[in-house]
């Protein structure tokens, strides 16, 4: 009996030690992002991932968007940083991929890359070696978000041309309604406003001419579009030059403005803060009837793996999960952002509208083409438009300064 009891106790103790060892062996990943407003979504995603991979846990951490790239680059340069990185695309991706901070991805270690169109993968590709370094997560669009109830109650219709937009703003103002909630105190917002309001006037042909070197930013098409922006800025938030991004969002969420020029990614945030909002979207107004109405589109970023992580296998498993149609469908329908993953099902009517508008689009110009070198086209556009709307520059002067900065490295402008 004593021998039997000792044997049973030994088996039980062995089982305890095995289970304790398994618990100790659980891998914890850190996952960094700049999307604080998406935290609840990612926590839910992590739960679903852990149901499939119970031996891996994921800690989601966020940082302020304006500081994220600096914080991330500093950590990676020091050989630290997170295991999984929500990385931005284009030039910002190159800034952390070029020094070797990211693990190269291919269809061997991440077969799910086959789920993406080439254009999405190109946004996450390092131009110098042609390798992909992140799984794309969203196609974003710059357009105009509007409050359907405000326009309906005022008996007003959506504008298609620029003159109709100005007339709409005047009619709203006459009814003591703020037409736009936008402010310009947060520099990067000036670029989103340009994309949301001027894309149809700037046009795809201008984009092609800029890329080929047939035109530069002093072109009348670009200067005249900036002049139109200056014209409509009188209908932005009261004292708009001192209104920052969070304040402009809150004005719209509170129903104190009819429109918000910015990203399609704003919709989910607005609805989460005020579920009673009935929202719609429309493209940048055209200069004259018959012109093609456009939105500005780009790929927002991707999910990357830290090349120096000691938990590479677990990190790759998580990134692969973030590349599945299951994830893409949840991402699209929860965050109202378009996942570029093939085979997703879009349930949300506004996101369906964005997808339709994307059939007529141009690139979000500076991000896609001129955010690879310094001074970046985005910084030049943001700062000079900010000055122009504050009355410190003319549209011609703003365009000339933008062109001057890009010409320091862009050879077609040096002719």
mmCIF file of C-alpha atoms in Angstrom:
data_model
loop_
_atom_site.group_PDB
_atom_site.id
_atom_site.type_symbol
_atom_site.label_atom_id
_atom_site.label_comp_id
_atom_site.label_asym_id
_atom_site.label_seq_id
_atom_site.Cartn_x
_atom_site.Cartn_y
_atom_site.Cartn_z
ATOM 1 C CA UNK A 1 0.000 0.000 0.000
ATOM 2 C CA UNK A 2 2.798 2.390 0.913
ATOM 3 C CA UNK A 3 4.600 1.634 -2.342
ATOM 4 C CA UNK A 4 1.402 2.156 -4.339
ATOM 5 C CA UNK A 5 0.726 5.432 -2.566
ATOM 6 C CA UNK A 6 4.257 6.665 -3.238
ATOM 7 C CA UNK A 7 3.925 5.731 -6.906
ATOM 8 C CA UNK A 8 0.615 7.589 -7.221
ATOM 9 C CA UNK A 9 2.051 10.620 -5.491
ATOM 10 C CA UNK A 10 5.027 10.497 -7.837
ATOM 11 C CA UNK A 11 2.779 10.370 -10.886
ATOM 12 C CA UNK A 12 0.702 13.280 -9.558
ATOM 13 C CA UNK A 13 3.810 15.348 -8.798
ATOM 14 C CA UNK A 14 5.205 14.564 -12.243
ATOM 15 C CA UNK A 15 1.966 15.704 -13.837
ATOM 16 C CA UNK A 16 2.053 18.927 -11.797
ATOM 17 C CA UNK A 17 5.614 19.659 -12.822
ATOM 18 C CA UNK A 18 4.777 19.013 -16.478
ATOM 19 C CA UNK A 19 1.795 21.368 -16.370
ATOM 20 C CA UNK A 20 3.825 23.980 -14.510
ATOM 21 C CA UNK A 21 6.572 23.620 -17.087
ATOM 22 C CA UNK A 22 4.046 24.082 -19.902
ATOM 23 C CA UNK A 23 2.710 27.204 -18.244
ATOM 24 C CA UNK A 24 6.235 28.553 -17.844
ATOM 25 C CA UNK A 25 6.932 27.804 -21.524
ATOM 26 C CA UNK A 26 4.106 30.089 -22.717
ATOM 27 C CA UNK A 27 5.491 32.710 -25.102
ATOM 28 C CA UNK A 28 4.481 36.345 -24.615
ATOM 29 C CA UNK A 29 4.733 38.653 -27.613
ATOM 30 C CA UNK A 30 4.713 42.428 -27.482
ATOM 31 C CA UNK A 31 2.786 44.170 -30.262
ATOM 32 C CA UNK A 32 3.181 47.942 -30.793
ATOM 33 C CA UNK A 33 0.783 50.246 -32.614
ATOM 34 C CA UNK A 34 -0.141 53.908 -32.981
ATOM 35 C CA UNK A 35 -3.874 53.081 -33.146
ATOM 36 C CA UNK A 36 -5.042 53.685 -29.558
ATOM 37 C CA UNK A 37 -8.641 54.010 -30.779
ATOM 38 C CA UNK A 38 -8.500 50.421 -32.113
ATOM 39 C CA UNK A 39 -7.399 48.881 -28.819
ATOM 40 C CA UNK A 40 -10.660 47.034 -28.081
ATOM 41 C CA UNK A 41 -10.629 45.496 -31.557
ATOM 42 C CA UNK A 42 -7.062 44.263 -31.254
ATOM 43 C CA UNK A 43 -7.698 42.831 -27.813
ATOM 44 C CA UNK A 44 -10.577 40.835 -29.289
ATOM 45 C CA UNK A 45 -8.361 39.705 -32.183
ATOM 46 C CA UNK A 46 -5.708 38.580 -29.717
ATOM 47 C CA UNK A 47 -8.294 36.478 -27.854
ATOM 48 C CA UNK A 48 -9.273 34.742 -31.100
ATOM 49 C CA UNK A 49 -5.625 34.132 -31.941
ATOM 50 C CA UNK A 50 -4.953 32.685 -28.491
ATOM 51 C CA UNK A 51 -7.859 30.275 -28.934
ATOM 52 C CA UNK A 52 -5.920 28.867 -31.894
ATOM 53 C CA UNK A 53 -2.490 29.232 -30.277
ATOM 54 C CA UNK A 54 -2.966 28.837 -26.495
ATOM 55 C CA UNK A 55 0.789 28.729 -25.882
ATOM 56 C CA UNK A 56 1.240 32.290 -27.201
ATOM 57 C CA UNK A 57 0.035 35.447 -25.469
ATOM 58 C CA UNK A 58 0.161 38.935 -26.990
ATOM 59 C CA UNK A 59 0.526 42.237 -25.160
ATOM 60 C CA UNK A 60 -0.828 45.167 -27.194
ATOM 61 C CA UNK A 61 0.778 48.567 -26.555
ATOM 62 C CA UNK A 62 0.036 51.905 -28.240
ATOM 63 C CA UNK A 63 1.832 55.230 -28.614
ATOM 64 C CA UNK A 64 0.757 58.661 -29.833
ATOM 65 C CA UNK A 65 0.675 58.739 -33.662
ATOM 66 C CA UNK A 66 2.893 61.817 -33.913
ATOM 67 C CA UNK A 67 5.617 60.207 -31.762
ATOM 68 C CA UNK A 68 5.288 56.578 -32.806
ATOM 69 C CA UNK A 69 7.855 56.434 -35.594
ATOM 70 C CA UNK A 70 10.509 58.126 -33.460
ATOM 71 C CA UNK A 71 9.857 55.888 -30.429
ATOM 72 C CA UNK A 72 9.856 52.769 -32.590
ATOM 73 C CA UNK A 73 13.019 53.686 -34.524
ATOM 74 C CA UNK A 74 14.868 54.534 -31.313
ATOM 75 C CA UNK A 75 13.936 51.204 -29.717
ATOM 76 C CA UNK A 76 14.860 49.184 -32.798
ATOM 77 C CA UNK A 77 18.193 50.989 -33.160
ATOM 78 C CA UNK A 78 18.990 49.989 -29.589
ATOM 79 C CA UNK A 79 18.298 46.337 -30.395
ATOM 80 C CA UNK A 80 15.019 46.320 -28.504
ATOM 81 C CA UNK A 81 11.486 47.152 -29.561
ATOM 82 C CA UNK A 82 8.424 44.905 -29.833
ATOM 83 C CA UNK A 83 8.247 41.423 -31.301
ATOM 84 C CA UNK A 84 5.458 42.423 -33.696
ATOM 85 C CA UNK A 85 5.276 45.913 -35.156
ATOM 86 C CA UNK A 86 2.411 47.779 -36.733
ATOM 87 C CA UNK A 87 4.582 49.548 -39.276
ATOM 88 C CA UNK A 88 3.675 52.354 -41.603
ATOM 89 C CA UNK A 89 4.132 51.981 -45.346
ATOM 90 C CA UNK A 90 6.223 53.509 -48.133
ATOM 91 C CA UNK A 91 9.026 55.774 -46.880
ATOM 92 C CA UNK A 92 8.388 55.173 -43.195
ATOM 93 C CA UNK A 93 8.651 51.434 -43.775
ATOM 94 C CA UNK A 94 11.961 51.909 -45.594
ATOM 95 C CA UNK A 95 13.316 53.897 -42.645
ATOM 96 C CA UNK A 96 13.141 50.814 -40.423
ATOM 97 C CA UNK A 97 13.583 48.098 -43.059
ATOM 98 C CA UNK A 98 16.757 49.506 -44.640
ATOM 99 C CA UNK A 99 18.878 49.178 -41.434
ATOM 100 C CA UNK A 100 17.809 45.530 -41.123
ATOM 101 C CA UNK A 101 15.409 45.942 -38.210
ATOM 102 C CA UNK A 102 12.622 43.897 -39.845
ATOM 103 C CA UNK A 103 12.344 40.256 -40.850
ATOM 104 C CA UNK A 104 11.888 39.789 -44.604
ATOM 105 C CA UNK A 105 8.626 38.017 -45.422
ATOM 106 C CA UNK A 106 7.947 35.741 -48.372
ATOM 107 C CA UNK A 107 5.488 33.072 -49.413
ATOM 108 C CA UNK A 108 7.600 30.430 -47.663
ATOM 109 C CA UNK A 109 7.474 31.882 -44.141
ATOM 110 C CA UNK A 110 4.132 33.689 -44.694
ATOM 111 C CA UNK A 111 2.149 31.791 -47.379
ATOM 112 C CA UNK A 112 -0.778 34.143 -46.751
ATOM 113 C CA UNK A 113 1.001 36.865 -48.744
ATOM 114 C CA UNK A 114 -0.795 35.238 -51.678
ATOM 115 C CA UNK A 115 -3.984 36.775 -50.248
ATOM 116 C CA UNK A 116 -2.889 40.308 -51.216
ATOM 117 C CA UNK A 117 -2.857 42.283 -54.479
ATOM 118 C CA UNK A 118 0.530 43.332 -55.807
ATOM 119 C CA UNK A 119 -0.203 47.025 -55.166
ATOM 120 C CA UNK A 120 -0.667 46.356 -51.450
ATOM 121 C CA UNK A 121 2.541 44.335 -51.212
ATOM 122 C CA UNK A 122 4.415 47.073 -53.105
ATOM 123 C CA UNK A 123 3.599 49.512 -50.286
ATOM 124 C CA UNK A 124 5.390 47.171 -47.855
ATOM 125 C CA UNK A 125 8.351 46.429 -50.128
ATOM 126 C CA UNK A 126 11.852 47.826 -49.712
ATOM 127 C CA UNK A 127 12.780 49.278 -53.089
ATOM 128 C CA UNK A 128 16.494 48.466 -52.771
ATOM 129 C CA UNK A 129 16.058 44.700 -52.415
ATOM 130 C CA UNK A 130 12.499 44.088 -53.623
ATOM 131 C CA UNK A 131 11.568 42.158 -50.481
ATOM 132 C CA UNK A 132 8.314 42.467 -48.515
ATOM 133 C CA UNK A 133 8.719 43.406 -44.852
ATOM 134 C CA UNK A 134 5.142 43.666 -43.565
ATOM 135 C CA UNK A 135 1.699 42.150 -44.071
ATOM 136 C CA UNK A 136 -0.564 44.990 -45.359
ATOM 137 C CA UNK A 137 -3.497 45.842 -43.117
ATOM 138 C CA UNK A 138 -5.620 48.545 -44.747
ATOM 139 C CA UNK A 139 -6.378 50.558 -47.803
ATOM 140 C CA UNK A 140 -7.344 54.032 -46.609
ATOM 141 C CA UNK A 141 -9.108 56.824 -48.443
ATOM 142 C CA UNK A 142 -9.175 60.567 -48.024
ATOM 143 C CA UNK A 143 -12.643 61.964 -48.693
ATOM 144 C CA UNK A 144 -15.430 63.844 -46.929
ATOM 145 C CA UNK A 145 -17.424 62.302 -44.081
ATOM 146 C CA UNK A 146 -20.783 63.986 -43.509
ATOM 147 C CA UNK A 147 -23.650 63.970 -41.021
ATOM 148 C CA UNK A 148 -26.731 62.844 -42.934
ATOM 149 C CA UNK A 149 -29.176 64.152 -40.339
ATOM 150 C CA UNK A 150 -27.791 67.686 -40.403
ATOM 151 C CA UNK A 151 -28.060 67.920 -44.183
ATOM 152 C CA UNK A 152 -31.492 66.302 -44.239
ATOM 153 C CA UNK A 153 -32.896 68.555 -41.505
ATOM 154 C CA UNK A 154 -31.514 71.587 -43.338
ATOM 155 C CA UNK A 155 -33.041 70.414 -46.615
ATOM 156 C CA UNK A 156 -29.657 70.424 -48.364
ATOM 157 C CA UNK A 157 -28.115 68.056 -50.915
ATOM 158 C CA UNK A 158 -24.633 66.649 -51.343
ATOM 159 C CA UNK A 159 -22.338 68.723 -53.558
ATOM 160 C CA UNK A 160 -20.776 67.322 -56.707
ATOM 161 C CA UNK A 161 -18.965 70.413 -57.970
ATOM 162 C CA UNK A 162 -16.810 72.903 -56.108
ATOM 163 C CA UNK A 163 -19.358 75.686 -56.594
ATOM 164 C CA UNK A 164 -22.025 73.429 -55.094
ATOM 165 C CA UNK A 165 -19.775 72.803 -52.086
ATOM 166 C CA UNK A 166 -19.342 76.529 -51.502
ATOM 167 C CA UNK A 167 -23.102 77.062 -51.871
ATOM 168 C CA UNK A 168 -23.724 74.258 -49.353
ATOM 169 C CA UNK A 169 -21.310 75.840 -46.889
ATOM 170 C CA UNK A 170 -23.006 79.214 -47.268
ATOM 171 C CA UNK A 171 -26.446 77.682 -46.723
ATOM 172 C CA UNK A 172 -25.275 75.852 -43.594
ATOM 173 C CA UNK A 173 -23.626 78.990 -42.245
ATOM 174 C CA UNK A 174 -26.858 80.907 -42.784
ATOM 175 C CA UNK A 175 -28.565 78.361 -40.527
ATOM 176 C CA UNK A 176 -25.849 78.793 -37.843
ATOM 177 C CA UNK A 177 -24.396 75.364 -38.600
ATOM 178 C CA UNK A 178 -20.638 74.869 -38.862
ATOM 179 C CA UNK A 179 -20.012 73.418 -42.343
ATOM 180 C CA UNK A 180 -16.697 71.713 -41.458
ATOM 181 C CA UNK A 181 -15.239 70.794 -38.076
ATOM 182 C CA UNK A 182 -11.676 70.729 -39.437
ATOM 183 C CA UNK A 183 -8.869 72.645 -37.802
ATOM 184 C CA UNK A 184 -5.302 73.092 -39.000
ATOM 185 C CA UNK A 185 -3.280 73.353 -35.761
ATOM 186 C CA UNK A 186 -2.137 69.707 -36.028
ATOM 187 C CA UNK A 187 0.237 69.822 -38.993
ATOM 188 C CA UNK A 188 -0.471 66.411 -40.523
ATOM 189 C CA UNK A 189 -4.171 67.184 -40.735
ATOM 190 C CA UNK A 190 -3.425 69.683 -43.479
ATOM 191 C CA UNK A 191 -2.358 66.848 -45.752
ATOM 192 C CA UNK A 192 -5.530 64.871 -45.082
ATOM 193 C CA UNK A 193 -7.625 67.958 -45.835
ATOM 194 C CA UNK A 194 -5.848 68.385 -49.177
ATOM 195 C CA UNK A 195 -6.498 64.735 -50.024
ATOM 196 C CA UNK A 196 -10.117 64.886 -48.920
ATOM 197 C CA UNK A 197 -11.090 68.113 -50.686
ATOM 198 C CA UNK A 198 -8.737 68.627 -53.631
ATOM 199 C CA UNK A 199 -8.117 65.205 -55.204
ATOM 200 C CA UNK A 200 -10.690 65.650 -57.983
ATOM 201 C CA UNK A 201 -9.211 69.011 -58.932
ATOM 202 C CA UNK A 202 -5.605 67.863 -58.762
ATOM 203 C CA UNK A 203 -6.447 64.765 -60.794
ATOM 204 C CA UNK A 204 -4.830 61.579 -62.003
ATOM 205 C CA UNK A 205 -3.213 63.249 -64.996
ATOM 206 C CA UNK A 206 -1.373 65.684 -62.751
ATOM 207 C CA UNK A 207 -0.145 62.743 -60.662
ATOM 208 C CA UNK A 208 1.130 61.001 -63.802
ATOM 209 C CA UNK A 209 2.826 64.198 -64.972
ATOM 210 C CA UNK A 210 4.537 64.710 -61.604
ATOM 211 C CA UNK A 211 5.836 61.141 -61.514
ATOM 212 C CA UNK A 212 7.088 61.282 -65.099
ATOM 213 C CA UNK A 213 8.655 64.707 -64.619
ATOM 214 C CA UNK A 214 6.434 66.478 -67.157
ATOM 215 C CA UNK A 215 5.177 68.845 -64.441
ATOM 216 C CA UNK A 216 6.115 70.046 -60.960
ATOM 217 C CA UNK A 217 4.211 71.510 -58.034
ATOM 218 C CA UNK A 218 4.222 75.036 -59.426
ATOM 219 C CA UNK A 219 1.843 73.747 -62.121
ATOM 220 C CA UNK A 220 -1.394 75.815 -62.318
ATOM 221 C CA UNK A 221 -3.469 72.702 -61.633
ATOM 222 C CA UNK A 222 -1.888 72.365 -58.192
ATOM 223 C CA UNK A 223 -1.716 76.098 -57.415
ATOM 224 C CA UNK A 224 -5.358 76.626 -58.390
ATOM 225 C CA UNK A 225 -6.427 73.705 -56.194
ATOM 226 C CA UNK A 226 -4.610 75.283 -53.222
ATOM 227 C CA UNK A 227 -6.436 78.556 -53.948
ATOM 228 C CA UNK A 228 -9.762 76.707 -53.748
ATOM 229 C CA UNK A 229 -8.728 75.249 -50.397
ATOM 230 C CA UNK A 230 -7.971 78.734 -49.149
ATOM 231 C CA UNK A 231 -11.450 79.768 -50.299
ATOM 232 C CA UNK A 232 -13.289 77.017 -48.436
ATOM 233 C CA UNK A 233 -11.210 77.340 -45.246
ATOM 234 C CA UNK A 234 -13.483 80.176 -44.071
ATOM 235 C CA UNK A 235 -16.053 77.430 -43.445
ATOM 236 C CA UNK A 236 -13.788 75.343 -41.215
ATOM 237 C CA UNK A 237 -14.159 75.264 -37.421
ATOM 238 C CA UNK A 238 -14.300 78.706 -35.744
ATOM 239 C CA UNK A 239 -10.717 79.956 -35.229
ATOM 240 C CA UNK A 240 -9.596 76.873 -37.143
ATOM 241 C CA UNK A 241 -5.882 77.715 -37.115
ATOM 242 C CA UNK A 242 -5.883 77.039 -33.362
ATOM 243 C CA UNK A 243 -8.059 73.912 -33.500
ATOM 244 C CA UNK A 244 -6.091 70.660 -33.186
ATOM 245 C CA UNK A 245 -6.994 67.213 -34.453
ATOM 246 C CA UNK A 246 -8.742 65.856 -31.321
ATOM 247 C CA UNK A 247 -10.793 69.049 -31.026
ATOM 248 C CA UNK A 248 -11.880 68.905 -34.660
ATOM 249 C CA UNK A 249 -12.943 65.294 -34.148
ATOM 250 C CA UNK A 250 -14.951 66.183 -31.058
ATOM 251 C CA UNK A 251 -16.773 68.996 -32.841
ATOM 252 C CA UNK A 252 -17.948 66.523 -35.456
ATOM 253 C CA UNK A 253 -18.768 63.742 -32.987
ATOM 254 C CA UNK A 254 -20.894 66.175 -30.967
ATOM 255 C CA UNK A 255 -22.956 66.977 -34.071
ATOM 256 C CA UNK A 256 -21.691 70.555 -34.164
ATOM 257 C CA UNK A 257 -20.547 70.418 -37.787
ATOM 258 C CA UNK A 258 -21.947 68.915 -40.959
ATOM 259 C CA UNK A 259 -18.731 67.658 -42.567
ATOM 260 C CA UNK A 260 -15.224 66.438 -41.815
ATOM 261 C CA UNK A 261 -12.556 66.292 -44.524
ATOM 262 C CA UNK A 262 -10.249 63.411 -43.732
ATOM 263 C CA UNK A 263 -9.808 59.671 -43.749
ATOM 264 C CA UNK A 264 -12.277 56.841 -44.147
ATOM 265 C CA UNK A 265 -10.685 55.504 -40.933
ATOM 266 C CA UNK A 266 -12.479 58.256 -39.003
ATOM 267 C CA UNK A 267 -15.902 56.649 -39.455
ATOM 268 C CA UNK A 268 -15.469 53.850 -36.912
ATOM 269 C CA UNK A 269 -14.006 56.237 -34.351
ATOM 270 C CA UNK A 270 -16.855 58.728 -34.805
ATOM 271 C CA UNK A 271 -19.461 55.974 -34.497
ATOM 272 C CA UNK A 272 -17.829 54.462 -31.424
ATOM 273 C CA UNK A 273 -17.939 57.809 -29.651
ATOM 274 C CA UNK A 274 -21.471 58.644 -30.796
ATOM 275 C CA UNK A 275 -23.405 55.588 -32.039
ATOM 276 C CA UNK A 276 -26.415 57.781 -32.921
ATOM 277 C CA UNK A 277 -24.535 59.471 -35.771
ATOM 278 C CA UNK A 278 -25.909 58.702 -39.227
ATOM 279 C CA UNK A 279 -22.891 59.157 -41.463
ATOM 280 C CA UNK A 280 -22.117 59.074 -45.154
ATOM 281 C CA UNK A 281 -19.128 59.771 -47.397
ATOM 282 C CA UNK A 282 -18.580 61.581 -50.680
ATOM 283 C CA UNK A 283 -15.557 62.236 -52.923
ATOM 284 C CA UNK A 284 -13.713 65.522 -53.391
ATOM 285 C CA UNK A 285 -15.916 67.857 -55.467
ATOM 286 C CA UNK A 286 -14.975 68.319 -59.118
ATOM 287 C CA UNK A 287 -14.112 71.700 -60.591
ATOM 288 C CA UNK A 288 -16.750 71.425 -63.296
ATOM 289 C CA UNK A 289 -19.586 68.995 -64.052
ATOM 290 C CA UNK A 290 -18.412 66.035 -66.070
ATOM 291 C CA UNK A 291 -14.959 65.796 -64.458
ATOM 292 C CA UNK A 292 -14.098 62.524 -62.705
ATOM 293 C CA UNK A 293 -14.750 62.647 -58.971
ATOM 294 C CA UNK A 294 -11.834 61.099 -57.090
ATOM 295 C CA UNK A 295 -10.774 60.032 -53.645
ATOM 296 C CA UNK A 296 -7.130 59.733 -52.590
ATOM 297 C CA UNK A 297 -6.121 56.213 -51.603
ATOM 298 C CA UNK A 298 -3.077 54.575 -50.062
ATOM 299 C CA UNK A 299 -2.057 51.534 -48.061
ATOM 300 C CA UNK A 300 -1.827 52.516 -44.431
ATOM 301 C CA UNK A 301 0.829 50.122 -43.220
ATOM 302 C CA UNK A 302 1.414 46.556 -42.238
ATOM 303 C CA UNK A 303 2.325 44.062 -39.542
ATOM 304 C CA UNK A 304 6.050 43.332 -39.333
ATOM 305 C CA UNK A 305 8.310 41.096 -37.263
ATOM 306 C CA UNK A 306 11.313 42.464 -35.378
ATOM 307 C CA UNK A 307 14.394 40.848 -36.941
ATOM 308 C CA UNK A 308 16.033 40.625 -33.511
ATOM 309 C CA UNK A 309 13.165 39.032 -31.628
ATOM 310 C CA UNK A 310 13.993 35.805 -29.831
ATOM 311 C CA UNK A 311 10.376 34.715 -30.385
ATOM 312 C CA UNK A 312 10.443 34.691 -34.181
ATOM 313 C CA UNK A 313 8.333 31.556 -34.691
ATOM 314 C CA UNK A 314 5.548 32.835 -32.438
ATOM 315 C CA UNK A 315 5.689 36.320 -33.987
ATOM 316 C CA UNK A 316 5.405 34.886 -37.502
ATOM 317 C CA UNK A 317 2.424 32.775 -36.419
ATOM 318 C CA UNK A 318 0.669 35.919 -35.184
ATOM 319 C CA UNK A 319 1.471 37.866 -38.349
ATOM 320 C CA UNK A 320 0.189 34.978 -40.474
ATOM 321 C CA UNK A 321 -3.073 35.091 -38.526
ATOM 322 C CA UNK A 322 -3.311 38.818 -39.348
ATOM 323 C CA UNK A 323 -3.070 37.938 -43.054
ATOM 324 C CA UNK A 324 -6.120 35.652 -43.230
ATOM 325 C CA UNK A 325 -9.518 36.482 -44.814
ATOM 326 C CA UNK A 326 -11.060 35.747 -41.406
ATOM 327 C CA UNK A 327 -9.023 38.561 -39.894
ATOM 328 C CA UNK A 328 -9.506 40.873 -42.890
ATOM 329 C CA UNK A 329 -13.280 40.523 -42.701
ATOM 330 C CA UNK A 330 -13.323 41.299 -38.963
ATOM 331 C CA UNK A 331 -10.953 44.237 -39.488
ATOM 332 C CA UNK A 332 -13.106 45.700 -42.265
ATOM 333 C CA UNK A 333 -16.459 45.305 -40.570
ATOM 334 C CA UNK A 334 -15.372 46.341 -37.080
ATOM 335 C CA UNK A 335 -13.061 49.237 -37.862
ATOM 336 C CA UNK A 336 -14.849 50.299 -41.083
ATOM 337 C CA UNK A 337 -11.454 50.209 -42.813
ATOM 338 C CA UNK A 338 -10.950 48.341 -46.073
ATOM 339 C CA UNK A 339 -8.658 45.356 -45.679
ATOM 340 C CA UNK A 340 -6.761 44.599 -48.910
ATOM 341 C CA UNK A 341 -7.039 40.851 -48.244
ATOM 342 C CA UNK A 342 -8.770 38.990 -51.051
ATOM 343 C CA UNK A 343 -12.013 37.242 -50.219
ATOM 344 C CA UNK A 344 -13.244 39.483 -47.402
ATOM 345 C CA UNK A 345 -16.960 40.141 -46.945
ATOM 346 C CA UNK A 346 -17.954 43.772 -46.414
ATOM 347 C CA UNK A 347 -21.089 44.123 -44.302
ATOM 348 C CA UNK A 348 -21.003 47.802 -43.358
ATOM 349 C CA UNK A 349 -22.856 50.067 -45.860
ATOM 350 C CA UNK A 350 -20.428 52.993 -45.445
ATOM 351 C CA UNK A 351 -17.432 50.753 -46.051
ATOM 352 C CA UNK A 352 -19.189 49.372 -49.122
ATOM 353 C CA UNK A 353 -19.544 52.969 -50.321
ATOM 354 C CA UNK A 354 -15.830 53.614 -49.736
ATOM 355 C CA UNK A 355 -14.999 50.461 -51.715
ATOM 356 C CA UNK A 356 -17.117 51.729 -54.622
ATOM 357 C CA UNK A 357 -15.537 55.190 -54.482
ATOM 358 C CA UNK A 358 -12.114 53.544 -54.585
ATOM 359 C CA UNK A 359 -12.874 52.479 -58.152
ATOM 360 C CA UNK A 360 -12.216 56.134 -59.019
ATOM 361 C CA UNK A 361 -9.137 57.200 -57.154
ATOM 362 C CA UNK A 362 -5.702 58.756 -57.357
ATOM 363 C CA UNK A 363 -2.794 58.186 -55.005
ATOM 364 C CA UNK A 364 -2.523 60.046 -51.735
ATOM 365 C CA UNK A 365 0.165 61.962 -53.519
ATOM 366 C CA UNK A 366 2.913 62.841 -51.047
ATOM 367 C CA UNK A 367 2.691 59.676 -48.975
ATOM 368 C CA UNK A 368 2.854 57.339 -51.952
ATOM 369 C CA UNK A 369 5.487 59.179 -54.008
ATOM 370 C CA UNK A 370 7.446 61.665 -51.904
ATOM 371 C CA UNK A 371 7.848 60.352 -48.380
ATOM 372 C CA UNK A 372 11.099 58.486 -48.992
ATOM 373 C CA UNK A 373 13.648 61.288 -48.593
ATOM 374 C CA UNK A 374 14.074 64.488 -46.591
ATOM 375 C CA UNK A 375 12.466 66.955 -46.608
ATOM 376 C CA UNK A 376 9.520 64.648 -47.260
ATOM 377 C CA UNK A 377 6.754 65.826 -49.522
ATOM 378 C CA UNK A 378 4.276 65.263 -46.703
ATOM 379 C CA UNK A 379 6.115 67.559 -44.277
ATOM 380 C CA UNK A 380 6.490 70.196 -46.989
ATOM 381 C CA UNK A 381 2.804 70.024 -47.903
ATOM 382 C CA UNK A 382 1.635 70.015 -44.295
ATOM 383 C CA UNK A 383 3.722 72.974 -43.162
ATOM 384 C CA UNK A 384 3.185 75.157 -46.214
ATOM 385 C CA UNK A 385 -0.546 74.547 -46.448
ATOM 386 C CA UNK A 386 -0.745 75.307 -42.728
ATOM 387 C CA UNK A 387 1.017 78.629 -43.361
ATOM 388 C CA UNK A 388 -1.128 79.370 -46.396
ATOM 389 C CA UNK A 389 -4.375 78.808 -44.516
ATOM 390 C CA UNK A 390 -3.061 81.000 -41.690
ATOM 391 C CA UNK A 391 -2.573 83.823 -44.204
ATOM 392 C CA UNK A 392 1.228 83.693 -44.082
ATOM 393 C CA UNK A 393 1.678 82.566 -47.691
ATOM 394 C CA UNK A 394 -0.147 82.764 -50.995
ATOM 395 C CA UNK A 395 -1.034 79.553 -52.840
ATOM 396 C CA UNK A 396 1.750 80.364 -55.302
ATOM 397 C CA UNK A 397 4.294 80.768 -52.511
ATOM 398 C CA UNK A 398 3.181 77.551 -50.792
ATOM 399 C CA UNK A 399 3.470 75.594 -54.047
ATOM 400 C CA UNK A 400 6.912 77.091 -54.769
ATOM 401 C CA UNK A 401 8.219 76.117 -51.315
ATOM 402 C CA UNK A 402 6.893 72.581 -51.673
ATOM 403 C CA UNK A 403 8.527 72.292 -55.067
ATOM 404 C CA UNK A 404 11.811 73.753 -53.844
ATOM 405 C CA UNK A 405 12.100 71.205 -51.031
ATOM 406 C CA UNK A 406 11.357 68.185 -53.221
ATOM 407 C CA UNK A 407 13.703 69.444 -55.931
ATOM 408 C CA UNK A 408 16.666 69.032 -53.558
ATOM 409 C CA UNK A 409 16.542 65.272 -54.241
ATOM 410 C CA UNK A 410 13.998 64.668 -57.027
ATOM 411 C CA UNK A 411 15.914 64.902 -60.290
ATOM 412 C CA UNK A 412 12.934 65.593 -62.616
ATOM 413 C CA UNK A 413 12.402 68.897 -60.737
ATOM 414 C CA UNK A 414 16.048 69.895 -61.180
ATOM 415 C CA UNK A 415 15.762 70.485 -64.939
#
